[in-house]
Amino acid sequence: MLDPDSGLSLTIARIVRRLQGSSLHSQLERQARVSLHKPEIKLESLKEDIKDFLKTSGWEKKLQNAVYSELNVFPSPCHPAAPPEHMKEPLAYMRKAQRPASEQKELLNKWNEMGTDEPDLSLFRPVYAPKDFLEVLMNLRNPNYENGEQPSFRNHLGLIQVPLKVKDIPELKEDFSELGLNTGQLGIDDSAQVPPEFFENEHVRVGQKVLAEQDSAAAQQYVRQGCPTALRADLWALILNISNQPEDILYYEQLKSNVIQYDLLVDSLIYKDVKLTASNDDYYFVFEDYLYQVLLCFSRDTSVLEHFTYSSATPPKSYIRGKLGIEEYAVFYPPNGVIPFHGFSMYVAPLCFLYHEPSKLYQIFREMYVRFFFRLHSISSHPSGIVSLCLLFETLLQTHLPQLFYHLREIGAQPLRISFKWMVRAFSGYLATDQLLLLWDRILGYNSLEILAVLAAAVFAFRAVNLMEVTSLAAAEAVLADLSTLKVMPLLQIFLFATVT
Amino acid sequence: MAGKVKWVTDIEKSVLINNFEKRGWIQVAENEDWNFYWMSVQTIRNVFSVETGYRLSDDQIVNHFPNHYELTRKDLMVKNIKRYRRELEKEGSPLAEKDENGKYIYLDFVPVTFMLPADYNLFVEEFRKNPSSTWIMKPCGKAQGKGIFLINKLSQIKKWSRDSKTSSFVSQSSKEAYVISLYINNPLLIGGKKFDLRLYVLVSTYRPLRCYMYKLGFCRFCTVKYTPSTSELDNMFVHLTNVAIQKHGDDYNHIHGGKWTVSNLRLYLESTRGKEVTNKLFDEIHWIIVQSLKAVAPVMNNDKHCFECYGYDIIIDDKLKPWLIEVNASPSLTSSTANDRILKYNLINDTLNIAVPNGEIPDCKWNKSPPKEVLGNYEVLYDEEMAQSDGPDRDLRSRSGQSTGTKGGRARDSGKPILTTWK
């Protein structure tokens, strides 16, 4: 295996390569040059003095945050001999499961047929809805895996049949230790019955300090206990390393002008999605226009293509008219390589409660997408990928609520059929907004989506009594149709830390 | 207990009738012996009128005060508030303090308003100080946004000029009177759209003043993006938030009805503007409601057979200042969405629990002090008796930093008034 020293130097080399030539790099250079005029910088100790200056003026902190951000986003480097596909997805059978090129071409043909100016939106069935995606996942198999045993109750009885490693409750308890019963939480210890002196006031004070220090890593640790509503927008921006510099605003304005200048067929998908989901939502209908703005810009943003270096997916290609198949005339279509699916706009909608300035809203969403959300609709073996989340959910349920699991399976209501849509949308549109934001606090805090699977299992545990009495899939769906009254943190805490296993 | 409550209503709404029936009350006709009458504003006029009126007995309760119009007619509300301010100023009260521009610091919560045609000349004077301003014309006696229009030129209201020779405006009965108010053309926008707040306030007695605020108010959004552009002054879908108007728009949605809960508003404001300014906003909203009630309390006929549930309409401007637009005596009980129906059902339920204690045959001589367990989604907004018993020499504007604002309107178990330092 890779020895730790060369692994570390590879990582350092990669980060240096990525930060070189970035705007932060040029700003640091400029700052260093400016500092030469300062009296405390002496020629004899030039290097040390400049380093001290950068430290005290807060620039070292900015560099720290940028490095931390890179570490969070990019996976550790593989063996130097491994081909680049391995960084995207190490398991061969997962790579093969990506949407095949032939299907992509078929989609393009369909689009080329509908070339009218104002396509009738009813012709655009969503390119795929979560249900279709689940069917694909259910059919994943590892050809190398031979499960010689006869099918028995000890096998995995859920829908996902690939042997990925998922955590069990003891491991989850360790990973999510800050959610334990003895640690204060927002979402539990800030309710009306608890005097704010016990936890809330102090937590707010600490949050303000973290913001004053502008330390990404500290912020990430802090939000594990939840963000005070007034501090959340700034804390998330700090963790995602979004500072909304003039060049970022300019970039966004440029995307906006692209939207005005030309249409993409994908725009129709976006309109339809927003109209079908967010526009009908009690919380998010207000932000309909913001959603169009953000998503139309997003589909034209080629910087999003960068995430495909660590995503298992590959952006679909389109060809200049008349040059089908000739690689020199290939372009990514849509420009950002991401085809929106039914419910995609719900990734953006909750963010509208935090950011009312469009360019900041855009950047936050883009960063959330390339760090987290893309994993929810691509096929990979990553522990935060949707396949692992499904398997984690099913395993937790089968292990800790076996009676419920078997009952639901018997009546044709495989639990994953119900919970899949929750996880694919990161629960957006299913939970009340304030609860959803508390959940997403923890996604950012732990840099992982596993909490979605744990919450899904906790919801089933909470409604277990009613679910045991149903006799059909439709009835089970009905019991779990309305999650808007659920309080997320108590559910998670009870499931992880207070259930007798 | 002795027999069941006998009820009458002339408002055929299911949210009312379901509530009466679930209490096992008995429906009777108007001319029979009744205990509880939920009446429309026309009927209350008859009950208390000199010619057709009749005395109510001790076991009869009605849902309006006889002269509620002192608060709920647009022109009278403004008159009473102006009179209240002048009185406070005369007695040297610190509440009536003015700033260097002559504007009341604490009592400037109603946009500048004039009656037409009576104050026409005063209005012209004010208009000319600011000729680019927009004004909103509202008929005094109408509701649901009927007859409202915006003007930005004097020529548009020539009809109301008292001196106008061309005025064919002969009959100056109170029905055709209008108020003209400075239009708030910088409303706080969310998602680019204008909205207003509908809050329900229950008054059980005016002297001493005892009022309750329903925690589940809502915001009503326009379906069309807001623009102050003069070319869109006629587009009521941009400017008027009344559901009665918006529901005829192309984009009206029957699932959410263009409504947001007040808790959504609070979450949005806290997240985007911070906690202190949000708390201050909600404190001010409570303040202006109480002040408006205090303003009319001296002239209200505090008939002990009466209680009233008002619909307050409030607009927030982009500086987060709330403005009182009007008070409705008969807030709509029509439900535009499923959530709406549930909300209004619970509103009536909680109102009845407070107004008719224990659901038993009422005695109008009771002390109108319900125990805190029956308040439901109401919380005490102001209780004059309790406020006075706390000591008369508290500073008027000193409030503790942690008022209910921090808990977003969740239940205060103590049942004490929200802002006890007001007198």
JSON list of N, CA and C in Angstrom, two decimals, chain B residues 68-103:
[
{"chain": "B", "resi": 68, "resn": "HIS", "atom": "N", "xyz": [-67.85, 49.02, 17.30]},
{"chain": "B", "resi": 68, "resn": "HIS", "atom": "CA", "xyz": [-66.53, 48.53, 16.88]},
{"chain": "B", "resi": 68, "resn": "HIS", "atom": "C", "xyz": [-65.96, 49.38, 15.75]},
{"chain": "B", "resi": 69, "resn": "TYR", "atom": "N", "xyz": [-66.86, 50.07, 15.02]},
{"chain": "B", "resi": 69, "resn": "TYR", "atom": "CA", "xyz": [-66.39, 50.81, 13.85]},
{"chain": "B", "resi": 69, "resn": "TYR", "atom": "C", "xyz": [-65.43, 51.94, 14.23]},
{"chain": "B", "resi": 70, "resn": "GLU", "atom": "N", "xyz": [-65.41, 52.27, 15.53]},
{"chain": "B", "resi": 70, "resn": "GLU", "atom": "CA", "xyz": [-64.41, 53.27, 15.95]},
{"chain": "B", "resi": 70, "resn": "GLU", "atom": "C", "xyz": [-63.00, 52.78, 15.66]},
{"chain": "B", "resi": 71, "resn": "LEU", "atom": "N", "xyz": [-62.85, 51.48, 15.61]},
{"chain": "B", "resi": 71, "resn": "LEU", "atom": "CA", "xyz": [-61.55, 50.89, 15.32]},
{"chain": "B", "resi": 71, "resn": "LEU", "atom": "C", "xyz": [-61.49, 50.34, 13.90]},
{"chain": "B", "resi": 72, "resn": "THR", "atom": "N", "xyz": [-62.63, 49.84, 13.42]},
{"chain": "B", "resi": 72, "resn": "THR", "atom": "CA", "xyz": [-62.58, 49.07, 12.19]},
{"chain": "B", "resi": 72, "resn": "THR", "atom": "C", "xyz": [-62.96, 49.85, 10.93]},
{"chain": "B", "resi": 73, "resn": "ARG", "atom": "N", "xyz": [-63.45, 51.07, 11.08]},
{"chain": "B", "resi": 73, "resn": "ARG", "atom": "CA", "xyz": [-63.61, 51.92, 9.90]},
{"chain": "B", "resi": 73, "resn": "ARG", "atom": "C", "xyz": [-62.33, 52.69, 9.73]},
{"chain": "B", "resi": 74, "resn": "LYS", "atom": "N", "xyz": [-61.85, 52.75, 8.47]},
{"chain": "B", "resi": 74, "resn": "LYS", "atom": "CA", "xyz": [-60.53, 53.31, 8.24]},
{"chain": "B", "resi": 74, "resn": "LYS", "atom": "C", "xyz": [-60.43, 54.76, 8.70]},
{"chain": "B", "resi": 75, "resn": "ASP", "atom": "N", "xyz": [-61.48, 55.55, 8.46]},
{"chain": "B", "resi": 75, "resn": "ASP", "atom": "CA", "xyz": [-61.39, 56.97, 8.82]},
{"chain": "B", "resi": 75, "resn": "ASP", "atom": "C", "xyz": [-61.48, 57.16, 10.34]},
{"chain": "B", "resi": 76, "resn": "LEU", "atom": "N", "xyz": [-62.36, 56.41, 11.00]},
{"chain": "B", "resi": 76, "resn": "LEU", "atom": "CA", "xyz": [-62.50, 56.57, 12.44]},
{"chain": "B", "resi": 76, "resn": "LEU", "atom": "C", "xyz": [-61.28, 56.09, 13.18]},
{"chain": "B", "resi": 77, "resn": "MET", "atom": "N", "xyz": [-60.65, 55.00, 12.68]},
{"chain": "B", "resi": 77, "resn": "MET", "atom": "CA", "xyz": [-59.46, 54.50, 13.33]},
{"chain": "B", "resi": 77, "resn": "MET", "atom": "C", "xyz": [-58.39, 55.60, 13.35]},
{"chain": "B", "resi": 78, "resn": "VAL", "atom": "N", "xyz": [-58.20, 56.23, 12.19]},
{"chain": "B", "resi": 78, "resn": "VAL", "atom": "CA", "xyz": [-57.18, 57.28, 12.12]},
{"chain": "B", "resi": 78, "resn": "VAL", "atom": "C", "xyz": [-57.55, 58.45, 13.02]},
{"chain": "B", "resi": 79, "resn": "LYS", "atom": "N", "xyz": [-58.84, 58.82, 13.02]},
{"chain": "B", "resi": 79, "resn": "LYS", "atom": "CA", "xyz": [-59.29, 59.92, 13.88]},
{"chain": "B", "resi": 79, "resn": "LYS", "atom": "C", "xyz": [-58.98, 59.63, 15.34]},
{"chain": "B", "resi": 80, "resn": "ASN", "atom": "N", "xyz": [-59.30, 58.40, 15.76]},
{"chain": "B", "resi": 80, "resn": "ASN", "atom": "CA", "xyz": [-59.10, 58.07, 17.16]},
{"chain": "B", "resi": 80, "resn": "ASN", "atom": "C", "xyz": [-57.62, 58.04, 17.54]},
{"chain": "B", "resi": 81, "resn": "ILE", "atom": "N", "xyz": [-56.81, 57.56, 16.63]},
{"chain": "B", "resi": 81, "resn": "ILE", "atom": "CA", "xyz": [-55.38, 57.51, 16.93]},
{"chain": "B", "resi": 81, "resn": "ILE", "atom": "C", "xyz": [-54.81, 58.92, 17.02]},
{"chain": "B", "resi": 82, "resn": "LYS", "atom": "N", "xyz": [-55.25, 59.77, 16.10]},
{"chain": "B", "resi": 82, "resn": "LYS", "atom": "CA", "xyz": [-54.75, 61.15, 16.14]},
{"chain": "B", "resi": 82, "resn": "LYS", "atom": "C", "xyz": [-55.18, 61.83, 17.44]},
{"chain": "B", "resi": 83, "resn": "ARG", "atom": "N", "xyz": [-56.41, 61.58, 17.84]},
{"chain": "B", "resi": 83, "resn": "ARG", "atom": "CA", "xyz": [-56.92, 62.18, 19.08]},
{"chain": "B", "resi": 83, "resn": "ARG", "atom": "C", "xyz": [-56.12, 61.65, 20.27]},
{"chain": "B", "resi": 84, "resn": "TYR", "atom": "N", "xyz": [-55.86, 60.38, 20.31]},
{"chain": "B", "resi": 84, "resn": "TYR", "atom": "CA", "xyz": [-55.11, 59.74, 21.39]},
{"chain": "B", "resi": 84, "resn": "TYR", "atom": "C", "xyz": [-53.72, 60.35, 21.50]},
{"chain": "B", "resi": 85, "resn": "ARG", "atom": "N", "xyz": [-53.09, 60.56, 20.36]},
{"chain": "B", "resi": 85, "resn": "ARG", "atom": "CA", "xyz": [-51.74, 61.13, 20.38]},
{"chain": "B", "resi": 85, "resn": "ARG", "atom": "C", "xyz": [-51.75, 62.55, 20.91]},
{"chain": "B", "resi": 86, "resn": "ARG", "atom": "N", "xyz": [-52.77, 63.32, 20.46]},
{"chain": "B", "resi": 86, "resn": "ARG", "atom": "CA", "xyz": [-52.85, 64.71, 20.92]},
{"chain": "B", "resi": 86, "resn": "ARG", "atom": "C", "xyz": [-53.06, 64.76, 22.43]},
{"chain": "B", "resi": 87, "resn": "GLU", "atom": "N", "xyz": [-53.91, 63.85, 22.94]},
{"chain": "B", "resi": 87, "resn": "GLU", "atom": "CA", "xyz": [-54.18, 63.83, 24.38]},
{"chain": "B", "resi": 87, "resn": "GLU", "atom": "C", "xyz": [-52.91, 63.51, 25.16]},
{"chain": "B", "resi": 88, "resn": "LEU", "atom": "N", "xyz": [-52.17, 62.53, 24.69]},
{"chain": "B", "resi": 88, "resn": "LEU", "atom": "CA", "xyz": [-50.93, 62.17, 25.37]},
{"chain": "B", "resi": 88, "resn": "LEU", "atom": "C", "xyz": [-49.94, 63.33, 25.35]},
{"chain": "B", "resi": 89, "resn": "GLU", "atom": "N", "xyz": [-49.93, 64.03, 24.22]},
{"chain": "B", "resi": 89, "resn": "GLU", "atom": "CA", "xyz": [-49.02, 65.15, 24.10]},
{"chain": "B", "resi": 89, "resn": "GLU", "atom": "C", "xyz": [-49.39, 66.22, 25.10]},
{"chain": "B", "resi": 90, "resn": "LYS", "atom": "N", "xyz": [-50.73, 66.45, 25.21]},
{"chain": "B", "resi": 90, "resn": "LYS", "atom": "CA", "xyz": [-51.21, 67.50, 26.12]},
{"chain": "B", "resi": 90, "resn": "LYS", "atom": "C", "xyz": [-50.85, 67.19, 27.55]},
{"chain": "B", "resi": 91, "resn": "GLU", "atom": "N", "xyz": [-50.95, 65.91, 27.94]},
{"chain": "B", "resi": 91, "resn": "GLU", "atom": "CA", "xyz": [-50.62, 65.60, 29.33]},
{"chain": "B", "resi": 91, "resn": "GLU", "atom": "C", "xyz": [-49.13, 65.36, 29.53]},
{"chain": "B", "resi": 92, "resn": "GLY", "atom": "N", "xyz": [-48.34, 65.60, 28.49]},
{"chain": "B", "resi": 92, "resn": "GLY", "atom": "CA", "xyz": [-46.90, 65.55, 28.65]},
{"chain": "B", "resi": 92, "resn": "GLY", "atom": "C", "xyz": [-46.36, 64.13, 28.80]},
{"chain": "B", "resi": 93, "resn": "SER", "atom": "N", "xyz": [-47.09, 63.16, 28.27]},
{"chain": "B", "resi": 93, "resn": "SER", "atom": "CA", "xyz": [-46.63, 61.78, 28.41]},
{"chain": "B", "resi": 93, "resn": "SER", "atom": "C", "xyz": [-45.38, 61.54, 27.56]},
{"chain": "B", "resi": 94, "resn": "PRO", "atom": "N", "xyz": [-44.40, 60.80, 28.09]},
{"chain": "B", "resi": 94, "resn": "PRO", "atom": "CA", "xyz": [-43.20, 60.50, 27.30]},
{"chain": "B", "resi": 94, "resn": "PRO", "atom": "C", "xyz": [-43.50, 59.69, 26.05]},
{"chain": "B", "resi": 95, "resn": "LEU", "atom": "N", "xyz": [-44.66, 59.02, 26.02]},
{"chain": "B", "resi": 95, "resn": "LEU", "atom": "CA", "xyz": [-45.02, 58.24, 24.83]},
{"chain": "B", "resi": 95, "resn": "LEU", "atom": "C", "xyz": [-45.19, 59.15, 23.61]},
{"chain": "B", "resi": 96, "resn": "ALA", "atom": "N", "xyz": [-45.60, 60.41, 23.89]},
{"chain": "B", "resi": 96, "resn": "ALA", "atom": "CA", "xyz": [-45.92, 61.30, 22.78]},
{"chain": "B", "resi": 96, "resn": "ALA", "atom": "C", "xyz": [-44.71, 62.09, 22.31]},
{"chain": "B", "resi": 97, "resn": "GLU", "atom": "N", "xyz": [-43.55, 61.66, 22.73]},
{"chain": "B", "resi": 97, "resn": "GLU", "atom": "CA", "xyz": [-42.31, 62.37, 22.35]},
{"chain": "B", "resi": 97, "resn": "GLU", "atom": "C", "xyz": [-42.15, 62.41, 20.83]},
{"chain": "B", "resi": 98, "resn": "LYS", "atom": "N", "xyz": [-41.65, 63.57, 20.37]},
{"chain": "B", "resi": 98, "resn": "LYS", "atom": "CA", "xyz": [-41.45, 63.71, 18.93]},
{"chain": "B", "resi": 98, "resn": "LYS", "atom": "C", "xyz": [-39.97, 63.87, 18.64]},
{"chain": "B", "resi": 99, "resn": "ASP", "atom": "N", "xyz": [-39.59, 63.55, 17.40]},
{"chain": "B", "resi": 99, "resn": "ASP", "atom": "CA", "xyz": [-38.18, 63.73, 17.03]},
{"chain": "B", "resi": 99, "resn": "ASP", "atom": "C", "xyz": [-37.97, 65.10, 16.42]},
{"chain": "B", "resi": 100, "resn": "GLU", "atom": "N", "xyz": [-36.76, 65.35, 15.90]},
{"chain": "B", "resi": 100, "resn": "GLU", "atom": "CA", "xyz": [-36.45, 66.70, 15.42]},
{"chain": "B", "resi": 100, "resn": "GLU", "atom": "C", "xyz": [-37.25, 67.09, 14.19]},
{"chain": "B", "resi": 101, "resn": "ASN", "atom": "N", "xyz": [-37.85, 66.11, 13.51]},
{"chain": "B", "resi": 101, "resn": "ASN", "atom": "CA", "xyz": [-38.69, 66.44, 12.35]},
{"chain": "B", "resi": 101, "resn": "ASN", "atom": "C", "xyz": [-40.16, 66.57, 12.72]},
{"chain": "B", "resi": 102, "resn": "GLY", "atom": "N", "xyz": [-40.45, 66.49, 14.02]},
{"chain": "B", "resi": 102, "resn": "GLY", "atom": "CA", "xyz": [-41.84, 66.61, 14.43]},
{"chain": "B", "resi": 102, "resn": "GLY", "atom": "C", "xyz": [-42.61, 65.32, 14.30]},
{"chain": "B", "resi": 103, "resn": "LYS", "atom": "N", "xyz": [-41.93, 64.20, 14.05]},
{"chain": "B", "resi": 103, "resn": "LYS", "atom": "CA", "xyz": [-42.64, 62.93, 13.95]},
{"chain": "B", "resi": 103, "resn": "LYS", "atom": "C", "xyz": [-42.64, 62.24, 15.32]}
]
